XYZ file of C-alpha atoms in Angstrom:
90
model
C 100.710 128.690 116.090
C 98.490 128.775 112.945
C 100.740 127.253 110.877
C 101.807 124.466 112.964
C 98.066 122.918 113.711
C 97.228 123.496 109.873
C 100.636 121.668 108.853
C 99.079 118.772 111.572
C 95.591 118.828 109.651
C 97.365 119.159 106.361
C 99.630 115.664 107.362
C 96.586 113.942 108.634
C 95.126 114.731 104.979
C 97.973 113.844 102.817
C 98.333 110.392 104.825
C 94.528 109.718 103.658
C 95.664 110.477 99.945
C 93.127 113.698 99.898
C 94.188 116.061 97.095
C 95.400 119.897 97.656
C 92.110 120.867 96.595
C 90.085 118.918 98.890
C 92.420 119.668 101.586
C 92.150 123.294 101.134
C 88.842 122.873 100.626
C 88.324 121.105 104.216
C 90.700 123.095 105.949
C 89.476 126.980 104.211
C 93.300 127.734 103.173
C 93.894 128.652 99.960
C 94.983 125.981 97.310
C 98.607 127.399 96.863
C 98.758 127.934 101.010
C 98.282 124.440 100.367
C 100.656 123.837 97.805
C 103.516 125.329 99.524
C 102.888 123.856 102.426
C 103.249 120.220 100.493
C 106.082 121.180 99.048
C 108.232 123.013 102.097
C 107.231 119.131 103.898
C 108.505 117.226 100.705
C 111.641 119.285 100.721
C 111.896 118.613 104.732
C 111.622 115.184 104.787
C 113.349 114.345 101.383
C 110.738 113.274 98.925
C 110.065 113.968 95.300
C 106.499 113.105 95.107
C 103.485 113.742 96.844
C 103.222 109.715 96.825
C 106.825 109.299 98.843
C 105.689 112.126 101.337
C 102.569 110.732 101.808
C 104.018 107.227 102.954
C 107.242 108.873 104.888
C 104.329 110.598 106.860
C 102.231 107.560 107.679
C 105.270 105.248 108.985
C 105.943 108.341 111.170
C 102.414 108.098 112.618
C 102.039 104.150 113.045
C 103.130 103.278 116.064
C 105.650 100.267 117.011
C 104.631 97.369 118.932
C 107.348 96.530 121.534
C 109.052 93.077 121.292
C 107.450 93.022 117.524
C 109.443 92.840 114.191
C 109.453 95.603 111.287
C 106.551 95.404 109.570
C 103.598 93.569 108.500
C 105.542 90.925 106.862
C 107.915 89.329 109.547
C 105.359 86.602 110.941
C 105.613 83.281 109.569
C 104.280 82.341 105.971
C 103.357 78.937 104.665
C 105.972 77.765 102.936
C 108.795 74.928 102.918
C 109.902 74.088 106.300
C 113.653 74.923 107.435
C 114.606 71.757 106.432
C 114.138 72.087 102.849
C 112.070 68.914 102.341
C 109.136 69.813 99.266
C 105.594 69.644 100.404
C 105.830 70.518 104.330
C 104.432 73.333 105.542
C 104.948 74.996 108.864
C-alpha cells in the first residue's frame, strides 16, 4: 500500500520537474528508492528520459474537456482567411 501512495507522490513530483533528490528529500525515501522507482515508471510507460516520463505523466493527469479539440493549439489563429486572399484576417 506503501508503495503505491509514494509512486502517487513520486508522479505528482516528477510532473513539477523536482529532482530525485528533492523528491526523496520531501517524501523521506531514500535517493535510490527514488531512483528505482523513476526508472521501473520509465520502463512502464516507455520513456528514455526522465524529460519524456515527466510529460507522458502530465497528459495522463490533465483532464479533457468534452466537445473540445486536442490540445492547446486547435482554436483559431490570426492568419489568412480560407480564401487565400493576403492581408485578411479572421
Amino acid at each position: 500500500m506503501h508503495d503505491t501512495v509514494d509512486n502517487q507522490h513520486i508522479i505528482e513530483l516528477l510532473v513539477r520537474g523536482w529532482s530525485d533528490e528533492r523528491i526523496s528529500r520531501t517524501l523521506v525515501l531514500s535517493q535510490r528508492t527514488v531512483q528505482r522507482r523513476v526508472r521501473q515508471l520509465m520502463e512502464e510507460y516507455g520513456c528514455t528520459s526522465r524529460f519524456a516520463l515527466g510529460f507522458a505523466l502530465g497528459l495522463r493527469a490533465v483532464p479533457r474537456r468534452p466537445g473540445r479539440g486536442r490540445g492547446p493549439d486547435t482554436h483559431r489563429r490570426p492568419g489568412p482567411s480560407s480564401t487565400g486572399s493576403v492581408g485578411r484576417f479572421t
